[in-house]
mmCIF file of C-alpha atoms in Angstrom:
data_model
loop_
_atom_site.group_PDB
_atom_site.id
_atom_site.type_symbol
_atom_site.label_atom_id
_atom_site.label_comp_id
_atom_site.label_asym_id
_atom_site.label_seq_id
_atom_site.Cartn_x
_atom_site.Cartn_y
_atom_site.Cartn_z
ATOM 1 C CA ILE A 1034 -12.527 -25.722 -9.138
ATOM 2 C CA ALA A 1035 -14.290 -25.412 -5.775
ATOM 3 C CA ALA A 1036 -11.312 -27.156 -4.157
ATOM 4 C CA VAL A 1037 -8.902 -24.612 -5.659
ATOM 5 C CA ARG A 1038 -11.114 -21.729 -4.544
ATOM 6 C CA GLY A 1039 -11.325 -23.201 -1.046
ATOM 7 C CA ALA A 1040 -7.556 -23.631 -0.819
ATOM 8 C CA ILE A 1041 -7.063 -19.969 -1.689
ATOM 9 C CA ASP A 1042 -9.843 -18.668 0.554
ATOM 10 C CA ASP A 1043 -9.188 -20.789 3.655
ATOM 11 C CA SER A 1044 -6.964 -18.043 5.062
ATOM 12 C CA PRO A 1045 -7.802 -14.997 2.951
ATOM 13 C CA ASP A 1046 -5.087 -12.430 2.421
ATOM 14 C CA VAL A 1047 -5.734 -9.117 4.127
ATOM 15 C CA PRO A 1048 -4.913 -6.376 1.597
ATOM 16 C CA TYR A 1049 -2.978 -4.249 4.083
ATOM 17 C CA MET A 1050 -0.619 -4.400 7.032
ATOM 18 C CA SER A 1051 -0.227 -2.046 9.981
ATOM 19 C CA GLY A 1052 1.606 -1.598 13.235
ATOM 20 C CA THR A 1053 4.038 0.632 15.085
ATOM 21 C CA CYS A 1054 7.792 1.067 14.904
ATOM 22 C CA ILE A 1055 10.215 2.560 17.439
ATOM 23 C CA LEU A 1056 12.883 4.542 15.602
ATOM 24 C CA PRO A 1057 16.317 5.691 16.798
ATOM 25 C CA ARG A 1058 15.882 8.955 18.686
ATOM 26 C CA ASP A 1059 17.665 10.937 15.961
ATOM 27 C CA GLN A 1060 15.097 9.930 13.328
ATOM 28 C CA TYR A 1061 12.180 12.059 14.512
ATOM 29 C CA ARG A 1062 13.371 15.412 13.166
ATOM 30 C CA LEU A 1063 11.522 17.241 10.411
ATOM 31 C CA PHE A 1064 12.976 20.154 8.439
ATOM 32 C CA TYR A 1065 10.716 22.363 6.340
ATOM 33 C CA CYS A 1066 10.538 25.705 4.544
ATOM 34 C CA VAL A 1067 7.668 28.117 5.075
ATOM 35 C CA ASN A 1068 7.247 28.616 1.299
ATOM 36 C CA LYS A 1069 8.631 27.386 -2.034
ATOM 37 C CA GLN A 1070 10.806 30.425 -2.756
ATOM 38 C CA ASP A 1071 14.591 30.097 -2.813
ATOM 39 C CA GLY A 1072 16.114 31.334 0.412
ATOM 40 C CA ALA A 1073 12.893 30.846 2.393
ATOM 41 C CA PRO A 1074 13.428 30.434 6.156
ATOM 42 C CA ALA A 1075 13.884 26.826 7.265
ATOM 43 C CA HIS A 1076 12.507 25.335 10.467
ATOM 44 C CA CYS A 1077 13.279 22.158 12.388
ATOM 45 C CA ILE A 1078 10.961 20.409 14.817
ATOM 46 C CA ASP A 1079 11.445 17.270 16.891
ATOM 47 C CA LEU A 1080 8.274 15.257 16.357
ATOM 48 C CA LYS A 1081 8.744 13.426 19.671
ATOM 49 C CA THR A 1082 8.300 16.621 21.654
ATOM 50 C CA ALA A 1083 6.706 19.115 19.240
ATOM 51 C CA SER A 1084 4.387 21.640 20.894
ATOM 52 C CA PRO A 1085 0.917 22.518 19.535
ATOM 53 C CA ALA A 1086 2.339 25.887 18.458
ATOM 54 C CA GLN A 1087 5.114 24.207 16.454
ATOM 55 C CA LEU A 1088 2.626 21.867 14.786
ATOM 56 C CA ALA A 1089 0.341 24.791 13.990
ATOM 57 C CA GLY A 1090 3.330 26.512 12.359
ATOM 58 C CA LEU A 1091 3.987 23.427 10.239
ATOM 59 C CA SER A 1092 0.338 23.290 9.212
ATOM 60 C CA ALA A 1093 0.366 26.980 8.293
ATOM 61 C CA ALA A 1094 3.352 26.358 5.994
ATOM 62 C CA CYS A 1095 1.354 23.704 4.122
ATOM 63 C CA GLU A 1096 -1.147 24.215 1.305
ATOM 64 C CA PRO A 1097 -4.750 22.980 1.107
ATOM 65 C CA ALA A 1098 -4.693 19.353 -0.042
ATOM 66 C CA SER A 1099 -6.364 18.458 -3.311
ATOM 67 C CA PHE A 1100 -7.196 15.001 -4.649
ATOM 68 C CA GLY A 1101 -7.227 13.300 -8.036
ATOM 69 C CA LEU A 1102 -10.512 13.006 -9.929
ATOM 70 C CA ASN A 1103 -10.777 11.981 -13.589
ATOM 71 C CA GLY A 1104 -7.166 12.903 -14.240
ATOM 72 C CA GLU A 1105 -7.403 16.323 -12.584
ATOM 73 C CA ASN A 1106 -6.446 17.715 -9.182
ATOM 74 C CA VAL A 1107 -9.579 18.894 -7.399
ATOM 75 C CA LEU A 1108 -9.807 21.078 -4.291
ATOM 76 C CA ASP A 1109 -13.051 20.422 -2.408
ATOM 77 C CA ASN A 1110 -13.133 20.900 1.367
ATOM 78 C CA SER A 1111 -16.425 19.017 1.587
ATOM 79 C CA TYR A 1112 -14.644 15.874 0.368
ATOM 80 C CA ARG A 1113 -11.170 16.378 1.778
ATOM 81 C CA LEU A 1114 -10.185 18.796 4.522
ATOM 82 C CA ALA A 1115 -6.442 18.554 5.007
ATOM 83 C CA ARG A 1116 -3.178 20.308 4.247
ATOM 84 C CA LYS A 1117 -0.164 19.066 2.301
ATOM 85 C CA MET A 1118 3.487 19.822 1.679
ATOM 86 C CA ASP A 1119 5.498 18.644 -1.343
ATOM 87 C CA THR A 1120 8.859 16.928 -0.927
ATOM 88 C CA SER A 1121 10.636 19.986 -2.347
ATOM 89 C CA GLN A 1122 9.708 21.828 0.852
ATOM 90 C CA PHE A 1123 10.654 19.359 3.574
ATOM 91 C CA ALA A 1124 13.111 16.674 4.626
ATOM 92 C CA THR A 1125 13.021 14.111 7.396
ATOM 93 C CA THR A 1126 15.594 11.999 9.215
ATOM 94 C CA ILE A 1127 13.239 8.996 9.177
ATOM 95 C CA ASP A 1128 14.950 6.108 7.364
ATOM 96 C CA ILE A 1129 12.520 3.325 6.464
ATOM 97 C CA HIS A 1130 15.428 1.210 5.188
ATOM 98 C CA ARG A 1131 17.508 1.321 8.388
ATOM 99 C CA SER A 1132 14.478 0.766 10.575
ATOM 100 C CA GLY A 1133 13.675 -2.510 8.806
ATOM 101 C CA LEU A 1134 10.173 -1.263 8.048
ATOM 102 C CA LEU A 1135 10.552 -1.488 4.277
ATOM 103 C CA ARG A 1136 11.706 -5.099 4.532
ATOM 104 C CA ILE A 1137 8.606 -5.982 6.563
ATOM 105 C CA VAL A 1138 6.307 -4.267 4.065
ATOM 106 C CA GLU A 1139 8.022 -6.003 1.157
ATOM 107 C CA THR A 1140 7.631 -9.391 2.828
ATOM 108 C CA GLU A 1141 3.928 -8.910 3.504
ATOM 109 C CA LEU A 1142 2.772 -7.186 0.321
ATOM 110 C CA VAL A 1143 4.898 -8.946 -2.305
ATOM 111 C CA LYS A 1144 4.136 -12.673 -2.381
ATOM 112 C CA ASN A 1145 4.768 -13.616 -6.005
ATOM 113 C CA ALA A 1146 7.580 -15.994 -5.127
ATOM 114 C CA SER A 1147 8.062 -17.101 -8.730
ATOM 115 C CA VAL A 1148 9.481 -13.624 -9.291
ATOM 116 C CA PHE A 1149 9.694 -12.514 -5.659
ATOM 117 C CA SER A 1150 13.317 -13.584 -5.335
ATOM 118 C CA SER A 1151 14.026 -11.151 -8.151
ATOM 119 C CA SER A 1152 11.576 -8.427 -7.139
ATOM 120 C CA PHE A 1153 11.805 -5.666 -4.592
ATOM 121 C CA ILE A 1154 9.922 -2.560 -3.548
ATOM 122 C CA VAL A 1155 11.278 0.899 -4.301
ATOM 123 C CA PRO A 1156 9.684 3.552 -2.048
ATOM 124 C CA GLU A 1157 9.182 7.134 -3.182
ATOM 125 C CA LEU A 1158 8.425 9.763 -0.554
ATOM 126 C CA TYR A 1159 5.388 11.521 -1.991
ATOM 127 C CA LYS A 1160 3.736 13.938 0.434
ATOM 128 C CA LEU A 1161 3.453 15.238 3.964
ATOM 129 C CA ASN A 1162 -0.130 15.729 5.109
ATOM 130 C CA VAL A 1163 -1.543 17.508 8.141
ATOM 131 C CA TYR A 1164 -5.054 16.833 9.413
ATOM 132 C CA GLU A 1165 -6.038 19.398 12.019
ATOM 133 C CA THR A 1166 -9.066 19.087 14.294
ATOM 134 C CA GLY A 1167 -12.043 18.484 12.007
ATOM 135 C CA GLY A 1168 -9.873 17.244 9.125
ATOM 136 C CA PHE A 1169 -10.953 14.204 7.079
ATOM 137 C CA PHE A 1170 -10.740 12.545 3.660
ATOM 138 C CA LYS A 1171 -13.784 10.690 2.364
ATOM 139 C CA ALA A 1172 -13.574 7.241 0.775
ATOM 140 C CA HIS A 1173 -11.278 7.096 -2.255
ATOM 141 C CA ARG A 1174 -8.659 5.048 -4.051
ATOM 142 C CA ASP A 1175 -5.178 6.351 -4.782
ATOM 143 C CA THR A 1176 -4.329 7.319 -8.344
ATOM 144 C CA PRO A 1177 -1.517 5.006 -9.564
ATOM 145 C CA HIS A 1178 1.488 7.010 -10.725
ATOM 146 C CA ALA A 1179 2.870 4.135 -12.840
ATOM 147 C CA THR A 1180 1.833 0.662 -13.944
ATOM 148 C CA ASN A 1181 4.289 -0.905 -11.470
ATOM 149 C CA MET A 1182 2.931 1.024 -8.477
ATOM 150 C CA VAL A 1183 1.838 -1.754 -6.128
ATOM 151 C CA GLY A 1184 0.605 0.265 -3.156
ATOM 152 C CA SER A 1185 1.199 2.983 -0.586
ATOM 153 C CA LEU A 1186 2.910 3.222 2.781
ATOM 154 C CA VAL A 1187 1.557 5.806 5.224
ATOM 155 C CA LEU A 1188 3.597 6.740 8.301
ATOM 156 C CA VAL A 1189 1.644 8.400 11.117
ATOM 157 C CA LEU A 1190 4.018 10.612 13.083
ATOM 158 C CA PRO A 1191 4.022 10.654 16.914
ATOM 159 C CA THR A 1192 1.887 13.744 17.481
ATOM 160 C CA VAL A 1193 -0.973 13.661 19.966
ATOM 161 C CA HIS A 1194 -4.384 13.439 18.306
ATOM 162 C CA GLN A 1195 -7.760 11.781 18.638
ATOM 163 C CA GLY A 1196 -9.883 10.363 15.843
ATOM 164 C CA GLY A 1197 -8.461 10.229 12.337
ATOM 165 C CA GLN A 1198 -8.783 6.455 12.048
ATOM 166 C CA LEU A 1199 -7.903 5.041 8.633
ATOM 167 C CA ALA A 1200 -10.723 2.842 7.327
ATOM 168 C CA LEU A 1201 -9.772 0.385 4.574
ATOM 169 C CA ARG A 1202 -12.311 -1.466 2.430
ATOM 170 C CA HIS A 1203 -11.928 -4.280 -0.082
ATOM 171 C CA ASN A 1204 -14.269 -7.004 -1.333
ATOM 172 C CA ASP A 1205 -17.097 -5.937 0.998
ATOM 173 C CA GLN A 1206 -14.855 -6.096 4.079
ATOM 174 C CA GLU A 1207 -13.671 -3.217 6.250
ATOM 175 C CA TRP A 1208 -10.773 -2.731 8.645
ATOM 176 C CA GLN A 1209 -9.693 0.273 10.712
ATOM 177 C CA TYR A 1210 -6.299 1.435 11.896
ATOM 178 C CA ASP A 1211 -6.574 3.701 14.945
ATOM 179 C CA SER A 1212 -3.306 5.627 15.019
ATOM 180 C CA ALA A 1213 -4.401 7.722 18.005
ATOM 181 C CA ALA A 1214 -4.733 4.599 20.152
ATOM 182 C CA ALA A 1215 -1.603 2.956 18.729
ATOM 183 C CA LEU A 1216 0.555 6.032 19.379
ATOM 184 C CA SER A 1217 -0.962 7.082 22.707
ATOM 185 C CA PRO A 1218 2.003 8.177 24.869
ATOM 186 C CA ILE A 1219 2.850 5.893 27.785
ATOM 187 C CA GLN A 1220 5.097 7.032 30.623
ATOM 188 C CA GLY A 1221 8.587 5.576 30.261
ATOM 189 C CA VAL A 1222 7.963 4.105 26.799
ATOM 190 C CA GLU A 1223 9.871 5.376 23.775
ATOM 191 C CA PRO A 1224 7.879 7.346 21.170
ATOM 192 C CA LYS A 1225 7.041 5.454 17.997
ATOM 193 C CA ILE A 1226 5.498 5.949 14.590
ATOM 194 C CA GLY A 1227 2.464 4.155 13.218
ATOM 195 C CA TYR A 1228 2.425 2.659 9.760
ATOM 196 C CA VAL A 1229 -0.141 1.299 7.306
ATOM 197 C CA ALA A 1230 0.750 -0.246 3.945
ATOM 198 C CA PHE A 1231 -1.942 -1.281 1.493
ATOM 199 C CA TYR A 1232 -2.468 -2.200 -2.133
ATOM 200 C CA SER A 1233 -3.201 0.642 -4.519
ATOM 201 C CA ASP A 1234 -6.743 -0.502 -5.369
ATOM 202 C CA VAL A 1235 -7.909 -0.671 -1.745
ATOM 203 C CA GLU A 1236 -10.515 1.966 -0.921
ATOM 204 C CA HIS A 1237 -9.610 3.985 2.168
ATOM 205 C CA GLU A 1238 -10.963 6.875 4.193
ATOM 206 C CA VAL A 1239 -9.543 9.153 6.890
ATOM 207 C CA LEU A 1240 -12.233 9.606 9.522
ATOM 208 C CA PRO A 1241 -12.574 13.051 11.162
ATOM 209 C CA VAL A 1242 -9.843 14.121 13.580
ATOM 210 C CA THR A 1243 -11.543 15.176 16.805
ATOM 211 C CA SER A 1244 -8.539 16.863 18.444
ATOM 212 C CA GLY A 1245 -4.859 17.550 17.899
ATOM 213 C CA PHE A 1246 -2.785 17.197 14.720
ATOM 214 C CA ARG A 1247 -2.603 13.978 12.699
ATOM 215 C CA ILE A 1248 0.561 14.243 10.568
ATOM 216 C CA THR A 1249 1.495 11.644 7.968
ATOM 217 C CA LEU A 1250 4.187 10.882 5.417
ATOM 218 C CA THR A 1251 3.041 8.951 2.343
ATOM 219 C CA TYR A 1252 5.334 6.802 0.206
ATOM 220 C CA ASN A 1253 4.416 5.398 -3.199
ATOM 221 C CA LEU A 1254 5.589 1.788 -3.484
ATOM 222 C CA TYR A 1255 6.878 0.562 -6.842
ATOM 223 C CA LEU A 1256 7.735 -3.024 -7.753
ATOM 224 C CA GLU A 1257 11.048 -3.465 -9.565
ATOM 225 C CA SER A 1258 12.873 -6.594 -10.722
ATOM 226 C CA VAL A 1259 16.482 -7.772 -10.874
ATOM 227 C CA PRO A 1260 17.900 -11.098 -12.104
ATOM 228 C CA ALA A 1261 16.909 -13.915 -9.750
ATOM 229 C CA ASP A 1262 19.467 -15.390 -7.353
ATOM 230 C CA PRO A 1263 19.079 -19.202 -7.519
ATOM 231 C CA PHE A 1264 20.700 -19.603 -4.098
ATOM 232 C CA VAL A 1265 18.200 -17.429 -2.229
ATOM 233 C CA ASP A 1266 14.877 -18.911 -1.130
ATOM 234 C CA ARG A 1267 12.370 -16.212 -0.171
ATOM 235 C CA SER A 1268 9.105 -18.168 -0.331
ATOM 236 C CA PHE A 1269 6.335 -17.401 2.152
ATOM 237 C CA SER A 1270 3.046 -19.011 3.240
ATOM 238 C CA ALA A 1271 4.412 -22.411 2.183
ATOM 239 C CA SER A 1272 1.608 -24.462 3.734
ATOM 240 C CA LYS A 1273 -1.090 -22.467 1.961
ATOM 241 C CA GLU A 1274 0.839 -22.623 -1.278
ATOM 242 C CA ASP A 1275 1.137 -26.395 -0.952
ATOM 243 C CA ARG A 1276 -2.626 -26.728 -0.483
ATOM 244 C CA VAL A 1277 -3.350 -24.598 -3.546
ATOM 245 C CA GLN A 1278 -0.770 -26.485 -5.599
ATOM 246 C CA SER A 1279 -2.309 -29.816 -4.586
ATOM 247 C CA ALA A 1280 -5.796 -28.595 -5.513
ATOM 248 C CA VAL A 1281 -4.690 -27.281 -8.908
ATOM 249 C CA ALA A 1282 -2.741 -30.480 -9.629
ATOM 250 C CA GLN A 1283 -5.839 -32.553 -8.867
ATOM 251 C CA LEU A 1284 -7.933 -30.271 -11.053
ATOM 252 C CA MET A 1285 -5.539 -30.748 -13.966
ATOM 253 C CA ALA A 1286 -5.499 -34.512 -13.419
ATOM 254 C CA ASP A 1287 -9.291 -34.468 -13.867
ATOM 255 C CA ILE A 1288 -9.213 -31.921 -16.697
ATOM 256 C CA SER A 1289 -11.106 -34.203 -19.091
ATOM 257 C CA THR A 1290 -14.012 -34.090 -16.652
ATOM 258 C CA THR A 1291 -13.650 -30.385 -15.874
ATOM 259 C CA LEU A 1292 -13.383 -29.386 -19.550
ATOM 260 C CA PRO A 1293 -14.823 -32.315 -21.523
ATOM 261 C CA LYS A 1294 -14.837 -30.279 -24.749
ATOM 262 C CA GLY A 1295 -11.447 -28.676 -24.153
ATOM 263 C CA GLY A 1296 -10.840 -24.982 -23.638
ATOM 264 C CA TYR A 1297 -9.023 -22.699 -21.243
ATOM 265 C CA LEU A 1298 -9.006 -22.640 -17.456
ATOM 266 C CA GLY A 1299 -9.094 -19.082 -16.126
ATOM 267 C CA PHE A 1300 -8.869 -17.496 -12.691
ATOM 268 C CA GLY A 1301 -10.382 -14.048 -12.203
ATOM 269 C CA LEU A 1302 -8.020 -11.549 -10.573
ATOM 270 C CA ALA A 1303 -8.781 -10.585 -6.988
ATOM 271 C CA PHE A 1304 -7.145 -7.153 -7.330
ATOM 272 C CA LYS A 1305 -7.256 -4.346 -9.860
ATOM 273 C CA TYR A 1306 -4.181 -3.158 -11.753
ATOM 274 C CA PRO A 1307 -3.523 0.140 -13.579
ATOM 275 C CA VAL A 1308 -3.331 -0.431 -17.340
ATOM 276 C CA GLU A 1309 -2.260 2.263 -19.783
ATOM 277 C CA ASP A 1310 -3.282 2.387 -23.449
ATOM 278 C CA GLY A 1311 -1.038 0.121 -25.488
ATOM 279 C CA CYS A 1312 0.348 -1.592 -22.381
ATOM 280 C CA ASP A 1313 1.577 -5.193 -22.713
ATOM 281 C CA ILE A 1314 -0.731 -6.980 -20.278
ATOM 282 C CA GLY A 1315 1.658 -9.925 -20.162
ATOM 283 C CA LEU A 1316 4.082 -7.820 -18.128
ATOM 284 C CA PHE A 1317 1.670 -7.904 -15.208
ATOM 285 C CA ARG A 1318 2.655 -11.471 -14.341
ATOM 286 C CA ASN A 1319 5.579 -9.838 -12.484
ATOM 287 C CA ARG A 1320 3.289 -7.345 -10.703
ATOM 288 C CA LEU A 1321 0.568 -9.595 -9.327
ATOM 289 C CA LYS A 1322 -0.522 -9.264 -5.713
ATOM 290 C CA GLY A 1323 -1.707 -11.637 -2.994
ATOM 291 C CA PRO A 1324 -3.841 -14.557 -4.271
ATOM 292 C CA ASP A 1325 -3.312 -13.478 -7.894
ATOM 293 C CA ALA A 1326 0.428 -13.978 -7.440
ATOM 294 C CA LEU A 1327 -0.170 -17.249 -5.614
ATOM 295 C CA ILE A 1328 -2.102 -18.756 -8.536
ATOM 296 C CA MET A 1329 0.567 -17.676 -11.029
ATOM 297 C CA ARG A 1330 3.325 -19.142 -8.877
ATOM 298 C CA VAL A 1331 1.518 -22.468 -8.498
ATOM 299 C CA CYS A 1332 0.853 -22.720 -12.239
ATOM 300 C CA GLU A 1333 4.521 -22.127 -12.973
ATOM 301 C CA LYS A 1334 5.575 -24.778 -10.449
ATOM 302 C CA LEU A 1335 3.256 -27.244 -12.205
ATOM 303 C CA ASN A 1336 4.763 -26.285 -15.592
ATOM 304 C CA LEU A 1337 1.426 -24.989 -16.843
ATOM 305 C CA ASP A 1338 1.353 -22.447 -19.650
ATOM 306 C CA ALA A 1339 -0.033 -19.580 -17.558
ATOM 307 C CA SER A 1340 -0.364 -15.976 -18.648
ATOM 308 C CA VAL A 1341 -2.223 -12.794 -17.750
ATOM 309 C CA CYS A 1342 -4.947 -12.008 -20.279
ATOM 310 C CA ALA A 1343 -7.774 -9.548 -20.767
ATOM 311 C CA VAL A 1344 -11.224 -11.098 -21.158
ATOM 312 C CA TYR A 1345 -13.896 -9.237 -23.106
ATOM 313 C CA ARG A 1346 -17.626 -9.807 -23.293
ATOM 314 C CA ASP A 1347 -19.532 -9.244 -26.520
ATOM 315 C CA ASP A 1348 -21.165 -6.110 -25.112
ATOM 316 C CA ASP A 1349 -17.711 -4.644 -24.343
ATOM 317 C CA CYS A 1350 -17.107 -4.391 -28.078
ATOM 318 C CA ALA A 1351 -20.525 -3.040 -29.033
#
C-alpha cells in the first residue's frame, strides 16, 4: 500500500492552474446596463484602455456582492467587500473557446482518462465582480451549483491594480496567483488576461486590493459526458499512471499477504464532492478529479471491480 501511495504522491497534483492569455484585440470589449430595468442605458468599454472613470462607472452599476452561507446569500462587508453584476446585465466579446483557454483547462483539470475521452467541460458564465481599492474576500469555498460542477474558472481582466492576489489552499498547502504582477503593462507588449482554474472544494481568498480596480469574470465548470470515441487517445501523465498501475498490480499479486483474511481494498478520496440527498454515489466515478480519477482509471485497466462508495463509522449512525 505504501508503494501505491508513493507512486501517487511522487509528483502531487496541484489542484489549480493559472497563467495569462493574449486575446484577439476585438475580444476585450464589455457591454453593460446601468440597471436591470428594460430599456436601461447600455455602455461599452474597451478593457485594454479603460480609464479609471469608466471603471468607476462600471463599479457603480454593480451591486454589493453577497456570498453563500448555509444555503443562504449573506451580505457582510467585513467578510467580503466587492461588487457584482449578473449575466443578465452584461455581455463580453471574450471567447474562451476560440482562445483555446477552455481546452487547456479541460486538459489540466480533467484527468479521468477512463472516461476522459468521453467527458468534456461545459463552462457557464456566472458573474462579473469588481474589487475596488480596499476590496477583499476572506477564505471560503464555492457553493457547488450541481453535482457535476467540477470547479471554477476566474478571468482577471487587464485593468491596472495592485494587491488582490488569489490565495488557494488545499491539504495544508497554499499557493498564490498575483494577477497584478502577471498583467502589469509592458511597453510594446499586447494586453492580456489572467486566468485561474481550480477544483470546487479548494479554499480560496482574495487578498485586499491596494490600488486600482480588480475586475473578474467567473465561470462555473461542469463535467458532461458523451459516448467514447475508440479512435481518440486523450491520456495524460502516462509515466505517472504507469508507476501507479505497476504498484497496484504488485499489491494485488500479494493480496493474500495484504489481506490475509480477505476483505476490501479502499482508497480514500483526495477531494470532496457535492452529494445531494438520494444521489447515486456510483455516478461519481465519472466525476472524479486528479489522483481520485487516476486510481479509478488504473483499477479499470487492471480489470478490478472498482466503485465509489460511502464509508460510515459506527458513531455516524448513532
